[in-house]
Every structure is written in structure tokens, then in C-alpha cells.
Coordinates of C-alpha atoms and ligand atoms in Angstrom, one line a residue:
M2 CA 10.3 -10.4 -19.0
K3 CA 7.4 -9.0 -20.9
N4 CA 7.2 -12.7 -23.1
N5 CA 7.5 -14.5 -20.1
V6 CA 4.4 -12.7 -18.5
N7 CA 2.5 -12.9 -20.9
I8 CA 3.6 -16.7 -21.2
Q9 CA 2.8 -17.6 -18.1
R10 CA -0.2 -15.6 -17.6
R11 CA -1.5 -17.1 -21.5
K12 CA -1.4 -20.4 -20.3
L13 CA -2.4 -20.0 -16.8
L14 CA -5.6 -17.6 -18.3
K15 CA -6.1 -21.4 -20.2
L16 CA -5.7 -23.3 -16.6
V17 CA -8.4 -20.5 -15.2
G18 CA -10.9 -19.8 -18.3
A19 CA -12.2 -16.5 -18.7
G20 CA -13.5 -13.7 -16.7
A21 CA -17.3 -12.8 -16.6
A22 CA -16.4 -10.4 -19.3
A23 CA -15.7 -12.6 -21.8
T24 CA -18.6 -14.6 -20.8
A25 CA -21.0 -11.8 -21.2
A26 CA -19.6 -10.8 -25.1
F27 CA -19.6 -14.3 -25.5
A28 CA -23.4 -15.3 -25.2
T29 CA -24.1 -11.7 -27.1
F30 CA -21.5 -13.3 -30.6
P31 CA -21.7 -16.5 -30.4
G32 CA -18.8 -18.2 -32.1
F33 CA -17.5 -14.5 -33.2
L34 CA -15.0 -14.7 -29.8
N35 CA -13.8 -17.7 -28.6
A36 CA -14.4 -17.4 -24.5
K37 CA -11.3 -19.8 -23.5
T38 CA -8.4 -18.3 -25.5
M39 CA -9.7 -14.3 -24.5
R40 CA -8.2 -11.8 -22.1
V41 CA -9.3 -11.1 -19.1
G42 CA -10.3 -8.0 -18.8
S43 CA -9.9 -7.6 -22.1
Q44 CA -13.5 -6.0 -22.7
P45 CA -16.0 -4.2 -21.5
S46 CA -18.5 -6.7 -19.7
L47 CA -22.6 -5.8 -21.1
D48 CA -23.8 -6.1 -18.3
F49 CA -22.0 -4.0 -15.7
N50 CA -23.4 -0.8 -15.5
P51 CA -21.1 2.0 -13.9
D52 CA -22.0 4.9 -13.0
V53 CA -18.2 6.4 -13.0
E54 CA -15.7 5.4 -15.2
I55 CA -12.2 6.5 -15.5
R56 CA -9.0 6.2 -17.9
L57 CA -5.9 6.3 -16.7
T58 CA -2.5 6.0 -19.2
G59 CA 0.8 5.1 -18.4
K60 CA 3.2 7.0 -20.4
V61 CA 6.9 7.5 -19.7
K62 CA 7.1 11.4 -18.8
H63 CA 9.6 14.6 -17.3
V64 CA 8.7 16.2 -14.7
S65 CA 9.3 19.0 -12.4
I66 CA 11.0 17.8 -9.2
F67 CA 13.8 20.1 -8.2
R68 CA 15.1 22.7 -10.1
G69 CA 17.2 22.1 -12.9
P70 CA 16.8 19.5 -15.3
T71 CA 13.3 17.2 -15.4
T72 CA 13.1 14.1 -14.6
R73 CA 12.1 10.9 -16.6
V74 CA 9.2 9.3 -14.5
W75 CA 6.7 6.1 -14.8
K76 CA 3.6 8.8 -14.9
V77 CA -0.2 8.1 -15.1
T78 CA -3.0 10.4 -15.2
G79 CA -6.4 9.6 -15.0
E80 CA -9.4 11.7 -17.2
V81 CA -13.5 10.9 -16.1
L82 CA -15.0 9.7 -19.3
K83 CA -18.5 9.0 -17.3
G84 CA -19.5 11.0 -13.9
D85 CA -18.4 13.8 -11.6
K86 CA -14.7 15.2 -13.0
S87 CA -13.4 15.4 -9.6
V88 CA -13.5 12.2 -9.1
V89 CA -9.6 11.5 -10.4
T90 CA -7.0 14.9 -9.4
N91 CA -4.0 14.7 -11.3
D92 CA -0.9 16.1 -10.4
E93 CA 0.6 17.2 -12.5
E94 CA 4.4 18.1 -10.8
T95 CA 5.3 15.1 -10.2
Y96 CA 5.7 11.2 -10.6
L97 CA 2.8 9.9 -8.0
A98 CA -0.9 8.5 -10.0
P99 CA -3.7 11.1 -10.0
T100 CA -6.1 10.8 -6.3
I101 CA -8.7 8.9 -6.9
R102 CA -12.2 9.9 -4.6
L103 CA -15.1 7.5 -5.0
H104 CA -17.7 6.9 -2.8
Q105 CA -18.8 3.0 -1.5
G106 CA -21.7 1.7 -3.3
Q107 CA -20.6 4.2 -6.7
K108 CA -20.2 0.9 -9.6
V109 CA -16.5 1.6 -10.7
R110 CA -15.1 1.2 -15.3
I111 CA -11.5 1.9 -15.0
Y112 CA -10.0 1.3 -18.5
L113 CA -5.5 1.5 -17.5
K114 CA -3.5 1.9 -20.9
N115 CA -0.3 1.0 -21.1
E116 CA 2.2 2.7 -22.7
L117 CA 5.1 2.4 -21.0
P118 CA 8.4 0.3 -21.7
S119 CA 6.6 -2.4 -19.6
A120 CA 4.1 -4.9 -19.0
T121 CA 2.5 -4.2 -15.9
I122 CA -0.8 -4.2 -14.3
L123 CA -2.1 -2.7 -11.3
H124 CA -3.5 -3.5 -7.8
W125 CA -6.2 -1.9 -5.4
H126 CA -4.7 -2.3 -1.8
G127 CA -7.4 -2.2 0.6
L128 CA -10.1 -3.0 -2.0
H129 CA -12.0 -6.6 -2.0
V130 CA -12.8 -6.8 -5.2
P131 CA -13.6 -9.3 -7.6
S132 CA -10.2 -11.9 -7.9
K133 CA -10.0 -10.8 -11.7
M134 CA -9.9 -6.8 -10.8
D135 CA -7.4 -7.3 -8.2
G136 CA -4.5 -7.0 -10.5
N137 CA -2.4 -10.2 -10.1
P138 CA 0.4 -10.4 -11.9
M139 CA -0.5 -12.9 -14.3
Y140 CA -3.1 -10.3 -15.8
A141 CA -0.5 -7.8 -16.1
I142 CA -1.1 -6.1 -19.9
D143 CA 1.8 -5.1 -22.8
N144 CA 3.4 -1.7 -24.1
G145 CA -0.5 -0.8 -26.1
E146 CA -3.1 -3.0 -24.4
T147 CA -5.2 -2.2 -21.8
F148 CA -7.2 -3.5 -19.1
V149 CA -11.1 -2.6 -18.0
Y150 CA -11.6 -3.3 -14.8
E151 CA -15.1 -3.1 -13.3
F152 CA -15.5 -3.6 -9.5
E153 CA -18.2 -2.0 -6.9
I154 CA -16.8 -0.4 -4.1
L155 CA -17.4 -2.2 -0.9
N156 CA -14.9 -1.1 1.4
R157 CA -15.9 1.6 3.9
A158 CA -15.1 4.8 4.1
G159 CA -10.8 4.8 4.6
T160 CA -7.9 6.2 2.9
Y161 CA -6.4 3.2 0.3
W162 CA -4.7 3.5 -2.3
Y163 CA -3.6 1.0 -5.8
H164 CA 0.3 0.7 -7.5
A165 CA 1.8 -1.6 -9.8
H166 CA 1.8 -4.9 -9.3
T167 CA 4.4 -6.6 -12.2
H168 CA 5.9 -9.7 -11.0
N169 CA 9.0 -9.1 -10.1
L170 CA 8.8 -5.6 -11.4
T171 CA 6.9 -4.5 -8.4
A172 CA 9.8 -2.6 -6.7
K173 CA 10.9 -1.3 -9.6
H174 CA 7.5 0.1 -11.2
V175 CA 6.3 1.7 -7.6
Y176 CA 10.3 3.3 -7.3
S177 CA 9.5 4.6 -11.0
G178 CA 5.9 6.1 -10.4
L179 CA 2.8 3.9 -10.2
A180 CA 1.2 4.4 -7.3
G181 CA -1.6 6.8 -6.8
F182 CA -3.8 7.3 -3.8
F183 CA -7.9 6.1 -3.8
I184 CA -9.5 7.1 -1.4
V185 CA -13.5 5.8 -0.5
S186 CA -16.0 7.8 1.5
D187 CA -19.0 6.5 2.8
D188 CA -22.8 7.6 5.3
E189 CA -21.2 7.3 8.0
E190 CA -18.2 9.1 7.9
Q191 CA -20.1 12.0 6.4
A192 CA -22.2 12.2 8.5
L193 CA -19.4 13.5 11.1
K194 CA -18.6 16.2 11.4
L195 CA -14.2 16.0 10.5
P196 CA -12.5 17.8 8.3
R197 CA -13.2 18.5 4.6
G198 CA -12.0 19.9 1.3
E199 CA -8.4 21.8 1.7
F200 CA -8.6 20.5 5.4
D201 CA -8.6 17.0 4.8
V202 CA -4.8 16.5 3.1
P203 CA -3.6 13.5 2.0
L204 CA -0.1 12.8 2.9
V205 CA 2.3 9.9 0.5
I206 CA 5.7 9.2 2.3
Q207 CA 8.5 7.9 0.3
D208 CA 12.0 7.5 -0.3
R209 CA 14.6 7.7 -3.4
N210 CA 17.7 8.6 -4.6
F211 CA 18.2 10.9 -7.5
D212 CA 21.8 11.3 -9.4
Q213 CA 23.7 15.1 -10.2
Q214 CA 20.9 14.9 -13.4
N215 CA 17.5 14.9 -10.7
Q216 CA 17.1 11.2 -12.3
L217 CA 15.6 8.6 -9.9
K218 CA 18.8 5.8 -9.1
Y219 CA 17.6 2.9 -8.1
A220 CA 20.6 -0.1 -8.1
G221 CA 19.0 -3.4 -7.2
G222 CA 23.0 -4.9 -6.3
M223 CA 21.7 -8.1 -4.3
M224 CA 22.8 -5.8 -0.3
Q225 CA 19.4 -4.1 -1.6
R226 CA 17.1 -6.9 -2.5
M227 CA 18.5 -8.7 1.2
H228 CA 17.2 -5.0 2.7
G229 CA 14.9 -3.4 1.0
F230 CA 15.5 -0.3 -1.3
L231 CA 16.4 2.7 1.3
G232 CA 16.6 6.1 -0.4
E233 CA 18.3 9.0 1.0
Q234 CA 16.3 11.7 -0.5
I235 CA 12.4 12.1 1.4
L236 CA 9.0 13.3 -1.0
V237 CA 6.6 13.8 0.6
N238 CA 3.3 13.8 -2.6
G239 CA 6.4 13.7 -4.2
R240 CA 8.2 16.9 -3.3
P241 CA 11.2 17.9 -1.1
E242 CA 11.6 19.6 1.5
F243 CA 7.8 19.6 1.7
K244 CA 6.1 22.7 3.6
L245 CA 2.4 22.3 4.2
P246 CA 0.2 26.3 5.1
V247 CA -2.1 25.6 7.4
E248 CA -5.3 27.6 8.8
T249 CA -5.3 27.9 13.2
R250 CA -8.2 25.1 13.2
A251 CA -7.7 21.4 13.0
Y252 CA -7.0 18.7 10.2
R253 CA -7.3 16.1 9.6
M254 CA -3.8 14.4 7.1
R255 CA -4.2 11.1 5.6
L256 CA -1.0 9.2 6.1
L257 CA 0.2 6.5 3.4
N258 CA 3.7 5.3 3.3
G259 CA 4.3 4.3 -0.6
S260 CA 7.7 4.1 -0.1
N261 CA 9.8 0.3 -1.1
S262 CA 11.2 -0.4 2.2
R263 CA 11.9 2.4 4.7
I264 CA 9.8 2.0 8.0
Y265 CA 8.9 5.4 9.5
K266 CA 9.1 6.6 13.5
L267 CA 6.6 9.8 12.7
A268 CA 6.7 13.1 15.6
W269 CA 6.4 16.2 16.6
D270 CA 9.0 18.0 17.0
D271 CA 7.8 19.7 19.4
G272 CA 6.6 16.7 21.8
T273 CA 2.8 17.0 20.5
P274 CA 2.1 12.8 20.4
I275 CA 0.0 12.1 17.6
K276 CA -3.5 11.2 17.5
V277 CA -4.6 8.8 15.4
I278 CA -8.6 7.9 14.1
A279 CA -8.0 5.6 11.0
T280 CA -6.2 3.3 10.1
D281 CA -6.1 1.3 7.7
G282 CA -9.4 -0.3 6.2
G283 CA -11.0 2.9 7.6
L284 CA -11.7 5.4 11.1
L285 CA -11.7 3.6 14.5
E286 CA -13.9 3.6 17.1
H287 CA -12.2 6.9 18.9
A288 CA -9.0 8.2 18.2
E289 CA -5.9 6.8 19.8
T290 CA -2.9 8.8 21.0
L291 CA 0.5 8.1 20.6
P292 CA 4.2 8.8 21.0
Y293 CA 5.4 8.1 18.0
L294 CA 3.5 6.4 15.0
T295 CA 5.6 3.6 13.4
L296 CA 4.2 3.3 10.0
A297 CA 5.3 0.1 7.7
P298 CA 5.6 0.6 3.8
A299 CA 1.6 0.5 2.0
E300 CA 1.0 1.1 6.0
R301 CA -2.1 3.9 6.3
R302 CA -3.1 5.9 9.6
E303 CA -5.3 9.3 9.2
I304 CA -4.7 11.4 12.1
W305 CA -6.0 14.4 13.9
V306 CA -4.4 17.8 14.2
D307 CA -5.9 20.7 16.0
F308 CA -3.4 23.8 15.6
S309 CA -6.3 26.0 16.7
A310 CA -4.1 27.0 19.3
K311 CA -1.0 28.2 17.0
E312 CA -0.3 31.9 16.7
I313 CA 0.5 32.5 13.1
G314 CA 4.2 31.7 11.8
T315 CA 4.6 28.8 14.2
E316 CA 6.1 26.0 12.6
L317 CA 6.1 22.1 13.1
T318 CA 7.8 19.5 12.1
L319 CA 6.8 16.3 11.4
R320 CA 10.3 13.9 11.8
S321 CA 11.7 10.3 11.2
L322 CA 13.3 9.6 14.7
E323 CA 16.1 7.2 14.7
F324 CA 16.0 3.9 16.4
S325 CA 18.0 1.1 16.3
S326 CA 17.5 -1.4 13.5
S327 CA 19.8 -3.3 15.5
G328 CA 18.6 -7.6 14.4
M329 CA 16.6 -6.0 11.1
G330 CA 19.7 -7.8 9.4
M331 CA 23.3 -7.3 8.9
M332 CA 23.3 -4.2 8.0
G333 CA 21.5 -2.8 11.2
G334 CA 22.7 -0.2 12.7
M335 CA 25.1 0.9 10.4
G336 CA 25.6 4.6 9.9
G337 CA 23.6 6.9 11.2
G338 CA 23.7 11.3 11.7
M339 CA 20.7 13.2 10.5
R340 CA 20.2 13.7 6.9
G341 CA 17.2 15.5 5.2
G342 CA 18.6 15.8 1.8
R343 CA 20.3 13.8 -1.1
S344 CA 23.7 14.9 -1.0
G345 CA 24.1 15.2 2.8
G346 CA 27.6 13.6 3.9
M347 CA 28.7 10.4 3.4
M348 CA 26.7 7.4 2.6
G349 CA 25.4 5.2 5.4
G350 CA 26.2 1.2 6.6
M351 CA 28.2 -0.2 4.3
G352 CA 25.7 -1.1 2.0
G353 CA 26.3 -0.3 -1.6
G354 CA 25.7 3.5 -0.8
Q355 CA 22.9 2.6 1.5
S356 CA 21.9 4.9 4.6
H357 CA 20.8 2.7 7.2
A358 CA 16.8 1.5 8.2
G359 CA 16.4 3.5 11.5
E360 CA 17.7 6.9 10.3
A361 CA 16.5 10.0 11.3
F362 CA 14.7 12.6 8.1
T363 CA 12.5 15.3 8.5
V364 CA 9.4 14.3 6.9
L365 CA 7.2 17.8 5.8
K366 CA 6.7 20.9 7.6
V367 CA 3.8 22.6 8.8
R368 CA 3.9 26.0 9.1
V369 CA 0.9 28.0 10.4
S370 CA -0.4 30.8 8.5
K371 CA -3.8 32.2 8.5
K372 CA -6.4 32.6 10.7
S373 CA -9.3 31.1 10.5
S374 CA -12.7 31.8 11.9
S375 CA -14.3 28.0 12.0
N376 CA -13.2 24.6 13.3
D377 CA -14.2 21.6 13.9
V378 CA -14.4 19.0 17.2
L379 CA -12.3 15.6 17.2
P380 CA -15.8 13.7 17.8
K381 CA -15.7 11.1 20.5
R382 CA -17.4 8.2 18.6
L383 CA -15.9 7.2 14.8
S384 CA -17.3 4.4 14.0
K385 CA -18.8 1.6 15.8
I386 CA -16.8 -1.6 14.7
P387 CA -17.9 -5.4 15.3
A388 CA -15.0 -7.4 16.6
L389 CA -14.2 -10.5 14.9
S390 CA -14.5 -13.7 17.0
L391 CA -12.3 -16.7 17.4
A392 CA -15.2 -18.5 17.5
D393 CA -16.5 -17.6 14.4
A394 CA -13.3 -18.9 12.3
E395 CA -13.2 -21.9 10.2
N396 CA -10.0 -22.8 12.1
P397 CA -9.8 -21.7 16.0
Q398 CA -7.5 -24.5 17.7
S399 CA -5.4 -24.6 14.0
P400 CA -4.1 -21.1 12.8
R401 CA -2.8 -21.6 9.2
R402 CA 0.7 -21.1 10.5
I403 CA 3.0 -18.6 7.5
T404 CA 6.9 -18.7 9.0
L405 CA 8.9 -15.4 7.3
S406 CA 12.3 -16.1 6.5
M407 CA 15.1 -15.4 4.4
R408 CA 17.8 -17.6 3.6
H409 CA 20.8 -18.2 0.7
M410 CA 19.1 -15.1 -1.7
S411 CA 15.2 -15.4 -0.4
A412 CA 13.1 -14.3 1.5
L413 CA 10.0 -17.0 1.1
L414 CA 6.5 -18.0 3.1
N415 CA 6.7 -21.1 4.5
G416 CA 9.9 -22.2 3.0
R417 CA 8.5 -22.1 -0.1
S418 CA 9.2 -18.6 -2.7
Y419 CA 6.3 -17.2 -5.9
K420 CA 5.7 -19.0 -8.8
M421 CA 2.4 -18.3 -11.6
N422 CA -0.1 -21.2 -11.0
D423 CA 1.2 -23.0 -7.8
I424 CA -1.1 -23.8 -5.5
R425 CA -0.4 -25.8 -2.6
K426 CA -3.0 -28.3 -0.4
D427 CA -2.7 -25.6 2.7
E428 CA -3.1 -22.6 -0.2
I429 CA -6.9 -24.0 0.2
V430 CA -9.3 -21.3 1.6
P431 CA -12.8 -22.1 1.6
V432 CA -15.3 -19.2 0.5
N433 CA -17.1 -17.1 2.7
T434 CA -15.4 -18.4 6.3
L435 CA -13.2 -16.7 8.5
Q436 CA -9.9 -17.9 8.8
L437 CA -7.7 -17.6 11.7
M438 CA -4.1 -16.5 11.4
E439 CA -0.7 -16.8 12.4
F440 CA 2.5 -14.5 11.0
D441 CA 6.0 -16.2 12.5
N442 CA 8.5 -14.0 11.8
G443 CA 11.1 -16.3 14.7
F444 CA 8.7 -17.1 16.9
H445 CA 9.4 -20.0 17.3
G446 CA 13.0 -21.4 16.4
M447 CA 15.6 -19.4 14.5
G448 CA 13.8 -18.6 11.3
G449 CA 13.7 -14.4 11.4
M450 CA 16.4 -14.2 14.3
G451 CA 20.0 -13.6 14.3
M452 CA 22.1 -12.1 10.9
M453 CA 18.8 -12.9 8.6
G454 CA 16.1 -10.8 11.0
M455 CA 14.6 -7.7 9.7
P456 CA 10.8 -6.7 9.8
H457 CA 8.3 -7.8 7.4
P458 CA 5.1 -6.0 6.7
M459 CA 2.9 -8.8 5.7
H460 CA -0.5 -7.9 3.4
L461 CA -3.1 -9.6 2.0
H462 CA -5.4 -9.2 -0.4
G463 CA -9.2 -8.8 -0.5
E464 CA -10.9 -8.1 2.7
Q465 CA -9.7 -5.9 5.6
F466 CA -8.5 -8.3 9.0
Q467 CA -8.2 -7.8 12.6
V468 CA -5.1 -8.2 14.3
L469 CA -6.0 -10.5 17.3
K470 CA -2.5 -10.9 19.3
R471 CA 1.3 -9.6 18.8
E472 CA 3.3 -11.6 21.1
V473 CA 6.7 -11.5 21.4
R474 CA 10.4 -13.6 22.1
S475 CA 12.0 -11.7 24.0
K476 CA 11.4 -7.9 24.8
S477 CA 15.0 -7.2 24.3
G478 CA 15.3 -7.3 20.9
K479 CA 16.7 -3.9 19.8
G480 CA 14.3 -3.1 16.8
Y481 CA 11.0 -4.6 19.4
S482 CA 11.5 -1.7 22.2
S483 CA 12.5 1.4 19.6
L484 CA 9.6 0.9 17.5
S485 CA 6.7 -0.7 19.4
A486 CA 5.0 2.2 21.3
G487 CA 4.0 3.1 17.3
F488 CA 2.4 0.4 16.5
L489 CA -1.3 0.8 17.0
D490 CA -2.8 -2.9 15.8
K491 CA -6.9 -1.3 15.8
G492 CA -8.9 -0.8 13.9
W493 CA -9.3 -2.9 10.0
K494 CA -5.7 -3.7 8.4
D495 CA -4.5 -5.1 4.9
T496 CA -0.6 -5.0 6.5
V497 CA 1.3 -5.5 9.2
L498 CA 4.6 -4.8 10.6
V499 CA 6.1 -8.5 11.7
M500 CA 9.0 -7.3 13.5
P501 CA 12.1 -10.1 14.2
G502 CA 11.3 -12.5 17.4
E503 CA 7.4 -11.6 16.8
K504 CA 4.1 -13.8 15.8
V505 CA 1.0 -11.6 14.9
T506 CA -2.3 -14.0 15.0
I507 CA -5.2 -12.2 12.9
L508 CA -8.6 -12.9 11.8
K509 CA -9.2 -12.4 8.1
P510 CA -12.8 -13.0 6.7
F511 CA -12.9 -14.0 3.0
N512 CA -16.2 -13.0 1.8
D513 CA -18.0 -12.9 -1.3
F514 CA -15.5 -13.6 -4.2
T515 CA -13.4 -17.0 -5.4
G516 CA -10.0 -17.2 -6.9
L517 CA -6.8 -16.3 -6.9
F518 CA -5.8 -13.3 -3.9
M519 CA -2.0 -13.1 -2.9
Y520 CA -0.3 -12.7 0.4
H521 CA 3.1 -11.4 0.5
C522 CA 5.8 -8.8 2.3
H523 CA 4.6 -5.0 1.6
N524 CA 8.9 -4.5 1.5
L525 CA 8.1 -4.4 -2.7
E526 CA 12.2 -5.2 -2.8
H527 CA 11.2 -8.9 -0.7
E528 CA 8.1 -9.1 -2.7
D529 CA 10.0 -9.7 -5.7
M530 CA 13.1 -11.8 -4.2
G531 CA 9.5 -14.2 -3.8
M532 CA 8.3 -13.6 -1.1
M533 CA 4.3 -13.8 -2.8
R534 CA 2.5 -16.6 -2.7
D535 CA -1.2 -17.0 -3.5
L536 CA -4.2 -18.0 -2.1
L537 CA -7.0 -20.2 -4.0
V538 CA -10.5 -19.3 -2.5
K539 CA -13.1 -21.8 -3.7
Ligands
C2O614 CU1 -0.4 -2.9 -2.1 CU2 -0.2 -6.6 -3.1 O1 0.2 -5.2 -2.8
CU615 CU1 9.5 -8.7 3.6

């Protein structure tokens, strides 16, 4: 496998040519280095002047997640080589990769050192970076190798993240630990009086299975591949039974669904509605209030929670509510009941020990434990978001249609599965254009319906997009009605959940950078089953 990735990568690199880094080095040492065979990301480039330099090292480590035996994980540890040390926050207690915090306009160089027992590569999810810095699987590096990323933070303030993106192995690598937050700030956001420091809390929600020795279990069987992995143990920031002590004031909570395939239906147990202030690509124009939040894999929502009227000692629970998953795959709707731990009860459904997709869980608990002397007021206006216009699209009459389907043990986009260096005519996009695109999950025809109807969280690399419309074939579809009130299609998005029987139309800009940019389902088991393709921007 390891060698395969490399052979494919090197073949492709010959075709694509070497990167800017190689070109710069070649110019300095003519005849010494052969730019044609030099690997992308193998050298820092001489003409890139970073404000911040970071080294990330991936290694097998043992961390103490539960009482008793430690858990063997794949752990990324970060170190700031140049710049403010607070850019990187490591969490030694768990498997999560460090949180990286940068400001718009900063230039960063990141050395990724692979000391893991597999080739791997990291992708900066939601960031607008050059193709060669984007963590395409063809750039995977072997154990002992280092990849040098160099890019400028062009994105607006937002909760982004990063994770492994290895060919056929993304699900396993992310499951083992290779994912972390990448938080960007900008001047507009800093000018607002939003909760900061300890009152600004990133929270990543993940589900895992552990054996009696506290070791991660990942089966990878047929059912698990078709449906995606569903774990019975919910972890927040890599911890089971997560509790957050809070003061009597407002908090900014940044929620990331970092699970392989589980969708959450998040609600406060006392019925307090959810106030959303930001989505994948940063702040909304103003807060939106929802009864619950539907959070699909890879999606982010920032919420505003005010505990100022609460008594000391009050406990609040953030739950994932049960939802009907019938029409969501053949195993949908089986199993059931409430489960919050790893041992609880019988295995749901018949999926070889799988818990079911719409299962209820306790996600985290908040305990009001201290009086606060200060508070922040939610600003009426958070940001101004320029609406992308259909009139500016290159193809306003003919959307690029991407059909989502699953059949014969494969997950497909337009009937195709992933292959390196396999760009078709309809996958070529002219640079600096705005494209009208649609994801069709059985809206036309029966592709996504019936037994194989599954929700697909669709993600595009590169710039953030805007959702133009969401159409439903039939409103009586249960999967639709039990999650739809928690959708929020406003603002800038990089991942959008497409339910069975739905069609979601988006406007996606392809500015600044040429090269390969992926689009895929962010159910990581689906991604590894081939539900991923490259777009060639040129
Ligand atoms: Cu978060 Cu291509 O992925
Ligand atoms: Cu999918």
C-alpha cells in the first residue's frame, strides 16, 4: 500500500512537474538538483518569508483517555519554530492534533514530519491554499520523510480544521487521531466584542469504539464501509463524559463534527434554542436561532450561549437527539435507545455490532460554577457577507451536476470512483470563474433513494461556497423531516449535507490557484470507498 501510494505519486509528479519550491532551489543550484524529479514539498523555498514556522510531528503514542490502560493513538505534536508560541496548543492528554491559531494575512511554513507506520499527508480543511499545499493524497510522505507546506492565510476568520487525507486510508488515519483545529482570526472579527480566551471554546465531537483494554477498535467490514463507521462512545475534545465548568456569562462555542460518518442533532436538554453565530467559513451576518443543530461530518457551527441568568450549580446537557434514519441505508432505523457509554446494552441493529445512525447521545455537560463580573453582549450585526450572484456564474443555465450514488460496494460521484490522475472533461474548471454546481442525491431518478439512500456531506477543497437552494423530492421522507429544522445553509460553507432525495445547488468560486482540488463525500468511509474526485482548475 505504502509503495503503491508512492509509485502513483511519483508517476503523477513527473506529469505535473515540480513545485515552486523546487523551481526556486533549481535556480540557485543549477545542475545540482533535477527539478523534474524533485518532490513537491521537499524543500522550504528561498523566496517565501514566513511570519510563523511550525513543526508538526506524527508519531505513535500512548495517551490516558480512560482510567486504566493507556490508549495507543496516532498523535501529532506541534512546536513553534518561529513566531508567537501561542500559535500552537498541544493537548497531551488525548489523541487530538494541536490547535493552530493564525491571523488572516500571516504567512506560515509548516514542516510535517512523518514518524508513523504509514505514508500520510495533512489537508487544511476549509483553507484557500495553492493546490500543491492542499494535502492531495498524491503528496503522501513515507515514514521518515518531511513535507514542507508554505502558504498565506487568505481566509476570513473562522473555525477551520486539518486532518489526514491519505489515499484509501483517510478514515483510519483520522480515527487514529490525525485531526485538529485550525482557527483563523481577522481584523473585522477582532473589532467585535466576542468572548475571548477561556470564554471562546473549540469543541470537537467524535465517536469511537474501544475494547476492554481501552484500545481503539475499527473494524472496516462491509457494512461499516457502506454506512460509515458509527461508534458508541462519544468524545468531546478527545475525552469521554466531557464536562465544561462555566461562569455566569456568555460563551462562544466552536462546534466541529470530527466524526467519520455520524451526523448529530444537537440540542440543549432544557429546551433553550441554539443561537448560531458562525458556520464553516466564519461569522454569519447576524445570529440565527434554531431549535436544534444538524451537524454533519466536517461541518462547523459556532454558537453563542449565555449563562448569565443561571444559578450557580445549574447543569445543562448538550444532547444529540434521536432521529429517524429510515431511508438512510438498509440498516437505517434499527437498534435504538439511549446510550452514552461504551458498554451500554446490546449492540444496535444487525450491522455487525454497529450502533445506529439516529441514536440519541449525551454529548457534553456544562456546569455553572462561578459568578462572573463581566459579560459580552451579542452584536446585532456580526459581519457583511457579499451574496454571490447567479449572474456572475460562468454557467448560469447549465449547472455542473454531480450525482451521488452507492451500488455494488462502491460509492460514486457521477458514476465514477476515485482514481489518481484521472481528470475527465467535466472536471476541468477555468480559473477565476464562479461555477454553478449541484449535488443530486436521488432527486432525479432513483440513484440515492430506496435501500441505498444515504445522506452525503459533500465537501469541496479550495474556496468557500454559498448554498443557493436545497430542493426535496418528497417532504414525507423521514430522514428529511427529522433533521431539516437544524439545517443552516447561510453564510460561507465548505461542506453541505445532502439528504436522500435532495438536490443542493451551490455557487462555488475558483479563484487565484490552478491545479488539482478535490471534491468528495466527507463520510470518510465513503471517501475511502471512492466517493471522491479531483477537479483540475486551469
Ligand atoms: Cu476535510 Cu478532502 O477533506
Ligand atoms: Cu457519502
